[in-house]
Coordinates of N, CA and C in Angstrom, one line a residue:
Chain A
A1 N -5.9 24.2 -38.3 CA -4.9 25.3 -38.0 C -3.5 24.9 -38.4
Q2 N -2.8 25.9 -38.8 CA -1.4 25.6 -39.3 C -0.5 25.4 -38.2
S3 N 0.6 24.6 -38.5 CA 1.6 24.3 -37.5 C 3.0 24.1 -38.2
V4 N 4.0 24.3 -37.4 CA 5.4 24.1 -37.9 C 6.1 23.2 -36.9
A5 N 6.9 22.2 -37.5 CA 7.7 21.3 -36.6 C 9.1 21.5 -37.0
Q6 N 10.0 21.7 -36.1 CA 11.4 21.7 -36.3 C 11.9 20.6 -35.4
P7 N 12.2 19.4 -36.0 CA 12.4 18.2 -35.2 C 13.6 18.2 -34.4
E8 N 14.6 19.0 -34.7 CA 15.9 19.0 -33.9 C 16.0 20.3 -33.1
D9 N 16.2 20.1 -31.8 CA 16.4 21.2 -30.9 C 17.8 21.8 -31.2
Q10 N 18.8 21.0 -31.5 CA 20.2 21.4 -31.7 C 20.8 20.7 -32.9
V11 N 21.5 21.4 -33.7 CA 22.3 20.8 -34.8 C 23.7 21.3 -34.6
N12 N 24.6 20.3 -34.6 CA 26.1 20.6 -34.6 C 26.7 20.3 -35.9
V13 N 27.5 21.2 -36.4 CA 28.2 20.9 -37.6 C 29.6 21.5 -37.6
A14 N 30.6 20.9 -38.2 CA 31.9 21.4 -38.3 C 32.0 22.5 -39.3
E15 N 32.8 23.5 -39.0 CA 33.0 24.6 -40.0 C 33.5 24.1 -41.3
G16 N 32.9 24.6 -42.4 CA 33.2 24.2 -43.7 C 32.4 23.0 -44.3
N17 N 31.7 22.3 -43.4 CA 30.7 21.3 -43.8 C 29.4 21.9 -44.2
P18 N 28.6 21.1 -45.0 CA 27.3 21.6 -45.3 C 26.4 21.5 -44.1
L19 N 25.4 22.3 -44.0 CA 24.4 22.3 -42.9 C 23.0 22.2 -43.4
T20 N 22.2 21.5 -42.6 CA 20.7 21.4 -42.9 C 20.0 21.6 -41.6
V21 N 19.0 22.5 -41.6 CA 18.1 22.7 -40.5 C 16.7 22.4 -41.0
K22 N 16.1 21.4 -40.4 CA 14.8 20.8 -40.9 C 13.6 21.5 -40.4
C23 N 12.6 21.6 -41.3 CA 11.3 22.2 -41.0 C 10.2 21.5 -41.8
T24 N 9.2 21.1 -41.1 CA 8.0 20.6 -41.8 C 6.8 21.4 -41.3
Y25 N 5.8 21.4 -42.2 CA 4.7 22.3 -41.9 C 3.3 21.6 -42.1
S26 N 2.3 22.2 -41.6 CA 1.0 21.7 -41.8 C 0.1 23.0 -42.0
V27 N -0.6 23.1 -43.1 CA -1.4 24.2 -43.4 C -2.5 23.8 -44.4
S28 N -3.6 24.5 -44.3 CA -4.7 24.2 -45.3 C -4.3 25.0 -46.6
G29 N -4.3 24.2 -47.7 CA -3.9 24.9 -49.0 C -2.4 25.1 -49.1
N30 N -2.1 26.1 -49.9 CA -0.7 26.4 -50.1 C -0.1 27.3 -49.1
P31 N 1.2 27.2 -48.8 CA 1.8 27.9 -47.7 C 2.7 29.1 -48.2
Y32 N 2.8 30.1 -47.4 CA 4.0 31.0 -47.4 C 4.9 30.5 -46.3
L33 N 6.1 30.3 -46.6 CA 7.1 29.8 -45.7 C 8.3 30.8 -45.5
F34 N 8.7 30.9 -44.3 CA 9.8 31.8 -43.9 C 10.8 31.2 -43.0
W35 N 12.1 31.7 -43.1 CA 13.1 31.3 -42.2 C 13.6 32.7 -41.6
Y36 N 13.7 32.6 -40.2 CA 14.3 33.8 -39.5 C 15.5 33.2 -38.7
V37 N 16.4 34.1 -38.4 CA 17.6 33.8 -37.6 C 17.7 34.7 -36.4
Q38 N 18.0 34.2 -35.3 CA 18.2 35.0 -34.1 C 19.6 34.8 -33.5
Y39 N 20.4 35.9 -33.6 CA 21.7 35.9 -32.9 C 21.6 36.2 -31.5
P40 N 22.5 35.9 -30.6 CA 22.4 36.1 -29.2 C 22.1 37.6 -28.9
N41 N 21.2 37.8 -28.0 CA 20.8 39.2 -27.6 C 20.3 40.1 -28.7
R42 N 19.8 39.5 -29.8 CA 19.3 40.3 -30.9 C 17.9 39.8 -31.2
G43 N 17.2 40.6 -32.0 CA 15.9 40.2 -32.5 C 16.0 39.3 -33.7
L44 N 14.9 38.8 -34.2 CA 14.9 37.9 -35.3 C 15.2 38.7 -36.6
Q45 N 15.9 38.1 -37.5 CA 16.2 38.7 -38.8 C 15.7 37.8 -39.9
F46 N 15.1 38.3 -40.9 CA 14.6 37.6 -42.0 C 15.7 37.0 -42.8
L47 N 15.6 35.7 -43.2 CA 16.6 35.1 -44.0 C 16.1 34.9 -45.5
L48 N 14.9 34.3 -45.6 CA 14.4 34.0 -46.9 C 13.0 33.5 -46.8
K49 N 12.3 33.5 -47.9 CA 10.9 33.1 -47.9 C 10.5 32.4 -49.2
Y50 N 9.5 31.5 -49.1 CA 9.0 30.9 -50.3 C 7.5 31.4 -50.5
I51 N 7.3 31.9 -51.7 CA 5.9 32.4 -52.0 C 5.3 31.5 -53.1
T52 N 6.0 31.4 -54.2 CA 5.6 30.6 -55.3 C 6.7 30.5 -56.3
G53 N 6.6 29.6 -57.2 CA 7.6 29.5 -58.3 C 8.7 28.4 -57.9
D54 N 9.9 28.8 -58.2 CA 11.1 27.9 -58.0 C 11.1 27.4 -56.6
N55 N 11.3 26.0 -56.5 CA 11.2 25.4 -55.2 C 12.5 25.7 -54.4
L56 N 13.6 26.1 -55.0 CA 14.8 26.4 -54.3 C 14.9 27.9 -54.2
V57 N 14.9 28.4 -52.9 CA 14.9 29.8 -52.6 C 16.2 30.2 -52.1
K58 N 16.8 31.2 -52.6 CA 18.1 31.7 -52.0 C 17.9 32.9 -51.2
G59 N 18.6 33.0 -50.1 CA 18.5 34.1 -49.2 C 19.7 34.8 -48.8
S60 N 19.7 35.4 -47.6 CA 20.8 36.1 -47.1 C 21.9 35.2 -46.6
Y61 N 23.2 35.7 -46.5 CA 24.3 35.0 -45.9 C 24.6 33.7 -46.5
G62 N 24.2 33.4 -47.8 CA 24.5 32.2 -48.4 C 23.6 31.1 -48.1
F63 N 22.5 31.3 -47.4 CA 21.5 30.3 -47.1 C 20.5 30.1 -48.2
E64 N 20.0 28.9 -48.3 CA 19.0 28.6 -49.3 C 18.0 27.6 -48.6
A65 N 16.9 27.4 -49.2 CA 15.9 26.5 -48.6 C 15.1 25.9 -49.8
E66 N 14.8 24.6 -49.6 CA 14.1 23.9 -50.7 C 12.7 23.6 -50.2
F67 N 11.7 24.0 -51.0 CA 10.3 23.7 -50.7 C 9.9 22.4 -51.4
N68 N 9.4 21.5 -50.6 CA 9.0 20.2 -51.1 C 7.5 20.0 -50.7
K69 N 6.6 20.2 -51.7 CA 5.2 20.1 -51.4 C 4.8 18.7 -50.9
S70 N 5.3 17.7 -51.6 CA 4.8 16.3 -51.3 C 5.2 15.9 -49.9
Q71 N 6.4 16.4 -49.4 CA 6.8 16.1 -48.1 C 6.5 17.2 -47.1
T72 N 5.8 18.2 -47.5 CA 5.5 19.4 -46.7 C 6.7 19.8 -45.8
S73 N 7.8 20.0 -46.6 CA 9.0 20.4 -45.9 C 9.6 21.7 -46.5
F74 N 10.4 22.4 -45.7 CA 11.1 23.6 -46.1 C 12.4 23.7 -45.4
H75 N 13.3 22.8 -45.7 CA 14.6 22.7 -45.0 C 15.6 23.8 -45.4
L76 N 16.2 24.3 -44.4 CA 17.2 25.4 -44.6 C 18.6 24.7 -44.8
K77 N 19.4 25.2 -45.8 CA 20.6 24.6 -46.1 C 21.7 25.7 -46.4
K78 N 22.9 25.3 -46.2 CA 24.1 26.1 -46.6 C 25.2 25.2 -47.0
P79 N 25.9 25.4 -48.1 CA 26.9 24.4 -48.5 C 28.1 24.4 -47.6
S80 N 28.5 25.5 -47.0 CA 29.7 25.5 -46.2 C 29.5 26.4 -45.0
A81 N 29.4 25.7 -43.8 CA 29.0 26.5 -42.6 C 30.2 27.3 -42.1
L82 N 29.8 28.4 -41.5 CA 30.8 29.3 -40.8 C 30.5 29.4 -39.3
V83 N 31.5 29.6 -38.5 CA 31.3 29.7 -37.1 C 30.3 30.8 -36.8
S84 N 30.3 31.9 -37.6 CA 29.4 33.0 -37.4 C 27.9 32.6 -37.7
D85 N 27.7 31.5 -38.3 CA 26.3 31.0 -38.5 C 25.6 30.5 -37.2
S86 N 26.4 30.3 -36.2 CA 25.9 29.8 -34.9 C 24.8 30.7 -34.4
A87 N 23.6 30.2 -34.3 CA 22.4 31.0 -33.9 C 21.2 30.1 -33.7
L88 N 20.1 30.8 -33.4 CA 18.8 30.1 -33.3 C 18.0 30.4 -34.5
Y89 N 17.5 29.3 -35.2 CA 16.8 29.4 -36.4 C 15.4 29.0 -36.3
F90 N 14.5 29.9 -36.8 CA 13.0 29.7 -36.7 C 12.4 29.5 -38.1
C91 N 11.6 28.5 -38.3 CA 10.8 28.4 -39.5 C 9.4 28.9 -39.1
A92 N 8.7 29.5 -40.1 CA 7.4 30.0 -39.9 C 6.5 29.8 -41.1
V93 N 5.2 29.7 -40.9 CA 4.3 29.5 -42.0 C 3.0 30.3 -41.9
R94 N 2.5 30.7 -43.0 CA 1.2 31.3 -43.1 C 0.5 30.7 -44.4
P95 N -0.8 30.5 -44.3 CA -1.5 30.0 -45.5 C -1.7 31.0 -46.6
Y96 N -1.8 30.6 -47.8 CA -2.1 31.5 -48.9 C -3.4 32.2 -48.7
S97 N -4.3 31.5 -48.1 CA -5.7 31.8 -48.1 C -6.1 33.1 -47.4
G98 N -5.3 33.4 -46.4 CA -5.8 34.7 -45.7 C -4.9 35.1 -44.6
N99 N -5.4 36.1 -44.0 CA -4.8 36.8 -42.9 C -4.9 36.0 -41.6
T100 N -4.0 35.2 -41.3 CA -3.9 34.5 -40.0 C -2.6 34.7 -39.4
P101 N -2.4 34.6 -38.1 CA -1.1 34.8 -37.5 C 0.0 34.0 -38.1
L102 N 1.2 34.6 -38.2 CA 2.4 33.8 -38.6 C 2.7 32.8 -37.5
V103 N 2.8 31.6 -37.8 CA 3.0 30.5 -36.8 C 4.5 30.1 -36.9
F104 N 5.2 30.1 -35.8 CA 6.6 29.8 -35.7 C 6.8 28.4 -35.2
G105 N 7.9 27.8 -35.6 CA 8.4 26.6 -35.0 C 9.0 26.9 -33.7
K106 N 9.5 25.9 -33.0 CA 10.1 26.1 -31.7 C 11.5 26.6 -31.7
G107 N 12.1 26.5 -32.9 CA 13.5 26.9 -33.1 C 14.5 25.8 -33.0
T108 N 15.6 25.9 -33.8 CA 16.7 25.0 -33.8 C 17.9 25.7 -33.5
R109 N 18.7 25.3 -32.5 CA 20.0 26.0 -32.3 C 21.1 25.3 -33.1
L110 N 21.7 26.1 -33.9 CA 22.8 25.7 -34.8 C 24.1 26.1 -34.1
S111 N 25.0 25.1 -34.0 CA 26.3 25.3 -33.4 C 27.3 24.9 -34.4
V112 N 28.1 25.8 -34.9 CA 29.2 25.5 -35.9 C 30.5 25.5 -35.2
I113 N 31.2 24.4 -35.2 CA 32.4 24.2 -34.5 C 33.6 24.4 -35.3
A114 N 34.5 25.2 -34.9 CA 35.8 25.5 -35.7 C 36.7 24.3 -35.7
Chain B
E1 N 18.5 54.7 -40.7 CA 18.5 53.3 -40.7 C 17.1 52.8 -40.4
A2 N 16.6 51.9 -41.2 CA 15.2 51.3 -40.9 C 15.3 50.4 -39.7
Q3 N 14.5 50.6 -38.8 CA 14.6 49.8 -37.6 C 13.3 49.8 -36.7
V4 N 13.2 48.8 -35.9 CA 12.2 48.7 -34.9 C 12.9 48.8 -33.5
T5 N 12.5 49.7 -32.7 CA 13.1 49.9 -31.4 C 12.1 49.5 -30.3
Q6 N 12.7 49.0 -29.2 CA 11.9 48.6 -28.0 C 12.6 49.2 -26.8
N7 N 11.7 49.6 -25.9 CA 12.3 50.0 -24.6 C 11.3 49.7 -23.4
P8 N 11.8 49.2 -22.3 CA 13.2 49.0 -22.0 C 13.7 47.7 -22.6
R9 N 15.0 47.4 -22.6 CA 15.5 46.1 -23.1 C 15.4 45.1 -22.0
Y10 N 15.6 45.5 -20.8 CA 15.5 44.6 -19.6 C 14.6 45.3 -18.6
L11 N 13.8 44.4 -17.9 CA 12.9 45.0 -16.9 C 12.6 43.9 -15.9
I12 N 12.9 44.2 -14.6 CA 12.5 43.4 -13.5 C 11.5 44.1 -12.7
T13 N 10.3 43.5 -12.4 CA 9.3 44.2 -11.7 C 8.6 43.2 -10.8
V14 N 7.7 43.7 -10.0 CA 7.0 42.8 -9.0 C 5.5 42.6 -9.5
T15 N 4.9 41.5 -9.0 CA 3.6 41.2 -9.4 C 2.6 42.4 -9.1
G16 N 1.8 42.7 -10.1 CA 0.8 43.7 -9.9 C 1.1 45.1 -10.2
K17 N 2.4 45.4 -10.5 CA 2.8 46.7 -10.8 C 2.7 47.0 -12.3
K18 N 1.8 47.8 -12.7 CA 1.6 48.1 -14.1 C 2.8 48.6 -14.8
L19 N 3.0 48.0 -16.1 CA 4.2 48.5 -16.8 C 3.8 48.6 -18.3
T20 N 4.6 49.3 -19.0 CA 4.4 49.5 -20.5 C 5.7 49.3 -21.2
V21 N 5.7 48.5 -22.2 CA 6.9 48.3 -23.1 C 6.6 49.0 -24.4
T22 N 7.5 49.9 -24.7 CA 7.2 50.7 -25.9 C 7.8 50.1 -27.2
C23 N 7.2 50.3 -28.3 CA 7.7 49.8 -29.6 C 7.5 50.9 -30.6
S24 N 8.5 51.2 -31.4 CA 8.4 52.2 -32.4 C 9.2 51.8 -33.7
Q25 N 8.6 52.0 -34.8 CA 9.2 51.7 -36.1 C 9.3 52.9 -37.0
N26 N 10.3 53.0 -37.8 CA 10.5 54.2 -38.7 C 10.4 53.9 -40.2
M27 N 9.6 52.8 -40.5 CA 9.5 52.3 -41.9 C 8.1 52.6 -42.4
N28 N 7.3 53.3 -41.7 CA 5.9 53.7 -42.2 C 5.1 52.4 -42.4
H29 N 5.4 51.4 -41.6 CA 4.6 50.1 -41.8 C 3.2 50.3 -41.1
E30 N 2.3 49.7 -41.8 CA 0.9 49.7 -41.2 C 0.8 48.6 -40.2
Y31 N 1.3 47.4 -40.4 CA 1.2 46.2 -39.6 C 2.2 46.2 -38.5
M32 N 1.7 46.0 -37.2 CA 2.7 45.8 -36.1 C 2.1 44.7 -35.2
S33 N 3.0 44.0 -34.5 CA 2.6 42.9 -33.8 C 3.6 42.7 -32.6
W34 N 3.0 42.1 -31.5 CA 3.8 41.7 -30.4 C 3.8 40.2 -30.2
Y35 N 5.0 39.6 -29.9 CA 5.2 38.2 -29.7 C 5.9 38.0 -28.3
R36 N 5.7 36.9 -27.8 CA 6.5 36.5 -26.6 C 7.2 35.2 -27.0
Q37 N 8.4 35.1 -26.5 CA 9.3 33.9 -26.9 C 9.6 33.2 -25.6
D38 N 9.2 31.9 -25.5 CA 9.5 31.1 -24.3 C 10.2 29.9 -24.7
P39 N 11.2 29.4 -23.9 CA 12.0 28.2 -24.3 C 11.1 27.0 -24.7
G40 N 11.4 26.4 -25.8 CA 10.6 25.2 -26.2 C 9.3 25.5 -26.8
L41 N 8.9 26.8 -26.9 CA 7.6 27.2 -27.4 C 7.7 28.0 -28.7
G42 N 8.8 28.5 -29.0 CA 9.0 29.4 -30.1 C 8.4 30.7 -29.8
L43 N 7.9 31.4 -30.9 CA 7.3 32.7 -30.7 C 5.7 32.6 -30.8
R44 N 5.0 33.2 -30.0 CA 3.6 33.2 -30.0 C 3.1 34.7 -30.0
Q45 N 2.1 34.9 -30.9 CA 1.6 36.2 -31.1 C 0.7 36.6 -30.0
I46 N 0.8 37.9 -29.4 CA 0.0 38.4 -28.4 C -1.1 39.2 -28.9
Y47 N -0.8 40.3 -29.6 CA -1.7 41.2 -30.3 C -1.1 41.6 -31.6
Y48 N -1.9 42.1 -32.5 CA -1.4 42.7 -33.7 C -2.3 43.9 -34.0
S49 N -1.8 44.7 -34.9 CA -2.5 45.9 -35.4 C -2.3 46.1 -36.9
M50 N -3.4 46.2 -37.6 CA -3.4 46.4 -39.0 C -3.1 47.9 -39.4
N51 N -3.5 48.8 -38.5 CA -3.2 50.2 -38.8 C -3.7 51.0 -37.5
V52 N -3.6 52.3 -37.6 CA -3.9 53.2 -36.5 C -5.4 52.8 -36.0
E53 N -5.5 52.7 -34.7 CA -6.8 52.4 -34.1 C -7.4 51.1 -34.5
V54 N -6.7 50.2 -35.1 CA -7.1 48.8 -35.5 C -6.2 47.8 -34.8
T55 N -6.7 47.1 -33.8 CA -6.0 46.1 -33.1 C -6.8 44.8 -33.0
D56 N -6.1 43.7 -32.8 CA -6.8 42.4 -32.6 C -6.0 41.5 -31.9
K57 N -6.6 40.5 -31.2 CA -6.0 39.5 -30.4 C -5.2 38.5 -31.3
G58 N -4.1 38.1 -30.7 CA -3.3 37.0 -31.3 C -3.7 35.7 -30.6
D59 N -2.7 34.8 -30.4 CA -2.9 33.5 -29.8 C -2.9 33.6 -28.3
V60 N -2.2 34.5 -27.7 CA -2.0 34.5 -26.2 C -2.3 35.9 -25.7
P61 N -3.5 36.5 -25.8 CA -3.7 37.9 -25.4 C -4.0 38.1 -23.9
E62 N -4.2 37.1 -23.2 CA -4.7 37.2 -21.8 C -3.6 37.9 -21.0
G63 N -4.1 39.0 -20.3 CA -3.2 39.7 -19.4 C -2.4 40.9 -20.0
Y64 N -2.7 41.1 -21.3 CA -2.0 42.2 -22.1 C -3.1 43.1 -22.7
K65 N -2.6 44.3 -22.9 CA -3.4 45.3 -23.6 C -2.4 46.0 -24.6
V66 N -3.0 46.6 -25.7 CA -2.2 47.3 -26.6 C -3.0 48.6 -27.0
S67 N -2.3 49.5 -27.6 CA -3.0 50.6 -28.3 C -2.2 51.0 -29.5
R68 N -2.9 51.7 -30.4 CA -2.2 52.1 -31.7 C -2.8 53.5 -32.0
K69 N -2.3 54.5 -31.4 CA -2.8 55.8 -31.6 C -2.0 56.6 -32.7
E70 N -0.8 56.1 -32.9 CA 0.0 56.6 -34.0 C 0.6 55.5 -34.8
K71 N 0.9 55.7 -36.1 CA 1.3 54.6 -37.0 C 2.6 54.1 -36.5
R72 N 3.5 54.9 -36.0 CA 4.9 54.4 -35.7 C 5.0 53.7 -34.3
N73 N 4.0 53.8 -33.4 CA 4.1 53.3 -32.1 C 3.1 52.3 -31.8
F74 N 3.5 51.3 -31.0 CA 2.6 50.2 -30.7 C 3.0 49.6 -29.3
P75 N 2.6 50.3 -28.2 CA 3.0 49.9 -26.9 C 2.2 48.7 -26.4
L76 N 2.9 47.9 -25.6 CA 2.4 46.7 -24.9 C 2.2 47.0 -23.4
I77 N 1.0 46.9 -22.9 CA 0.7 47.2 -21.6 C 0.3 46.0 -20.8
L78 N 1.0 45.9 -19.6 CA 0.6 44.8 -18.7 C 0.1 45.5 -17.4
E79 N -1.2 45.4 -17.3 CA -1.9 46.2 -16.2 C -1.6 45.6 -14.8
S80 N -1.5 44.3 -14.7 CA -1.2 43.6 -13.5 C -0.3 42.4 -13.7
P81 N 1.0 42.7 -13.9 CA 1.8 41.6 -14.3 C 1.9 40.4 -13.3
S82 N 2.0 39.2 -13.8 CA 2.2 38.0 -13.0 C 3.4 37.3 -13.4
P83 N 3.9 36.4 -12.5 CA 5.1 35.7 -12.9 C 5.1 34.9 -14.2
N84 N 3.9 34.4 -14.6 CA 3.8 33.6 -15.8 C 3.9 34.5 -17.1
Q85 N 4.1 35.8 -16.8 CA 4.4 36.7 -18.0 C 5.9 37.0 -18.1
T86 N 6.7 36.4 -17.2 CA 8.1 36.4 -17.4 C 8.5 35.8 -18.7
S87 N 9.1 36.6 -19.6 CA 9.3 36.1 -21.0 C 10.2 37.1 -21.7
L88 N 10.5 36.8 -22.9 CA 11.2 37.7 -23.9 C 10.2 38.1 -24.9
Y89 N 10.1 39.4 -25.0 CA 9.0 40.0 -25.8 C 9.6 40.7 -27.0
F90 N 9.0 40.5 -28.2 CA 9.4 41.1 -29.4 C 8.3 41.8 -30.1
C91 N 8.6 43.0 -30.6 CA 7.7 43.8 -31.4 C 8.2 43.6 -32.9
A92 N 7.2 43.6 -33.8 CA 7.6 43.4 -35.2 C 6.7 44.3 -36.1
S93 N 7.1 44.6 -37.3 CA 6.3 45.4 -38.2 C 6.5 44.9 -39.6
S94 N 5.5 45.2 -40.4 CA 5.6 44.9 -41.9 C 4.6 45.8 -42.6
L95 N 4.7 45.8 -43.9 CA 3.7 46.5 -44.7 C 2.4 45.7 -44.6
S96 N 1.3 46.3 -44.8 CA 0.1 45.5 -44.9 C -0.8 46.0 -46.1
T97 N -0.1 46.5 -47.1 CA -0.7 46.9 -48.4 C -0.2 46.0 -49.5
S98 N -1.1 45.2 -50.0 CA -0.6 44.2 -51.0 C -0.2 44.9 -52.3
G99 N 0.8 44.4 -52.9 CA 1.3 45.0 -54.1 C 2.2 44.0 -54.9
G100 N 2.4 44.2 -56.1 CA 3.3 43.4 -56.9 C 2.8 42.0 -57.1
G101 N 1.5 41.7 -56.9 CA 0.9 40.4 -57.1 C 0.9 39.5 -55.9
S102 N 1.5 40.0 -54.8 CA 1.6 39.2 -53.6 C 0.7 39.8 -52.5
P103 N 0.0 39.0 -51.7 CA -0.8 39.6 -50.6 C 0.1 40.1 -49.5
W104 N -0.3 40.9 -48.7 CA 0.6 41.5 -47.7 C 1.0 40.5 -46.7
W105 N 0.3 39.4 -46.5 CA 0.7 38.4 -45.5 C 1.8 37.5 -46.0
S106 N 2.3 37.8 -47.2 CA 3.5 37.1 -47.7 C 4.7 37.9 -47.4
Y107 N 4.6 39.1 -46.8 CA 5.7 40.0 -46.6 C 6.4 39.6 -45.3
E108 N 7.8 39.7 -45.3 CA 8.5 39.4 -44.1 C 8.3 40.5 -43.0
Q109 N 8.5 40.1 -41.8 CA 8.4 41.1 -40.7 C 9.8 41.5 -40.2
Y110 N 9.8 42.7 -39.7 CA 11.0 43.3 -39.1 C 10.9 43.3 -37.6
F111 N 11.8 42.8 -36.9 CA 11.7 42.6 -35.5 C 12.6 43.6 -34.7
G112 N 12.1 44.0 -33.5 CA 12.9 44.8 -32.6 C 13.9 43.9 -31.9
P113 N 14.7 44.5 -31.0 CA 15.8 43.7 -30.4 C 15.3 42.9 -29.2
G114 N 14.1 43.1 -28.7 CA 13.6 42.3 -27.6 C 13.6 43.0 -26.3
T115 N 12.7 42.6 -25.4 CA 12.6 43.1 -24.1 C 12.5 41.9 -23.2
R116 N 13.5 41.8 -22.3 CA 13.4 40.6 -21.4 C 12.8 41.1 -20.1
L117 N 11.6 40.5 -19.8 CA 10.8 40.9 -18.6 C 10.8 39.8 -17.6
T118 N 11.1 40.2 -16.4 CA 11.0 39.3 -15.2 C 10.1 39.8 -14.2
V119 N 9.1 39.0 -13.9 CA 8.1 39.4 -12.9 C 8.2 38.5 -11.7
T120 N 8.5 39.1 -10.5 CA 8.7 38.3 -9.3 C 7.5 38.4 -8.3

């Protein structure tokens, strides 16, 4: 069965500094990987996904993520954090092979401090 | 505006009193799903539907029912709510017709704003 680990419950970063939110996954075969963001009192919004091809995926709001097959990781990054990036971030995975539920990590709360 | 709507947004009820949370999407999506979000557990799928009259269990279906009589609507029914169903619930939708070389399960999902349910 597939699983996702987000090892940090909370990440704090100063505004203007680069940010990284970590995600590792376990899945049979190749994965489809997703990042979603949840702002306070809002539903989840799609940020980006990896399907195939270039390991560096660019998404909304200046975010990007790097797929690393050997390390089974899909870390979310942004070169310069904004206070408005403060939110709860979820990594999710589904296997290439078929129709199984999208499995989410537990979420990482990002706090960007001015 | 493309969106998924849920009602109510907040609900406090008592054990055993049947309730329904509605979900509607205006994107003509075939796939719809219900999740619950609990602290430290992330999102877990309750039920999903591939299309009208086609529903199936997710990871945590116990105590819930769903129906899909129309493509746009996917209500979540709690026939006899219990305190362990206190949670934040999200409805989501996506296409489920593969195209452009990618299977439909590679598509992103669109989420509603959430329904915070408290069962006392």
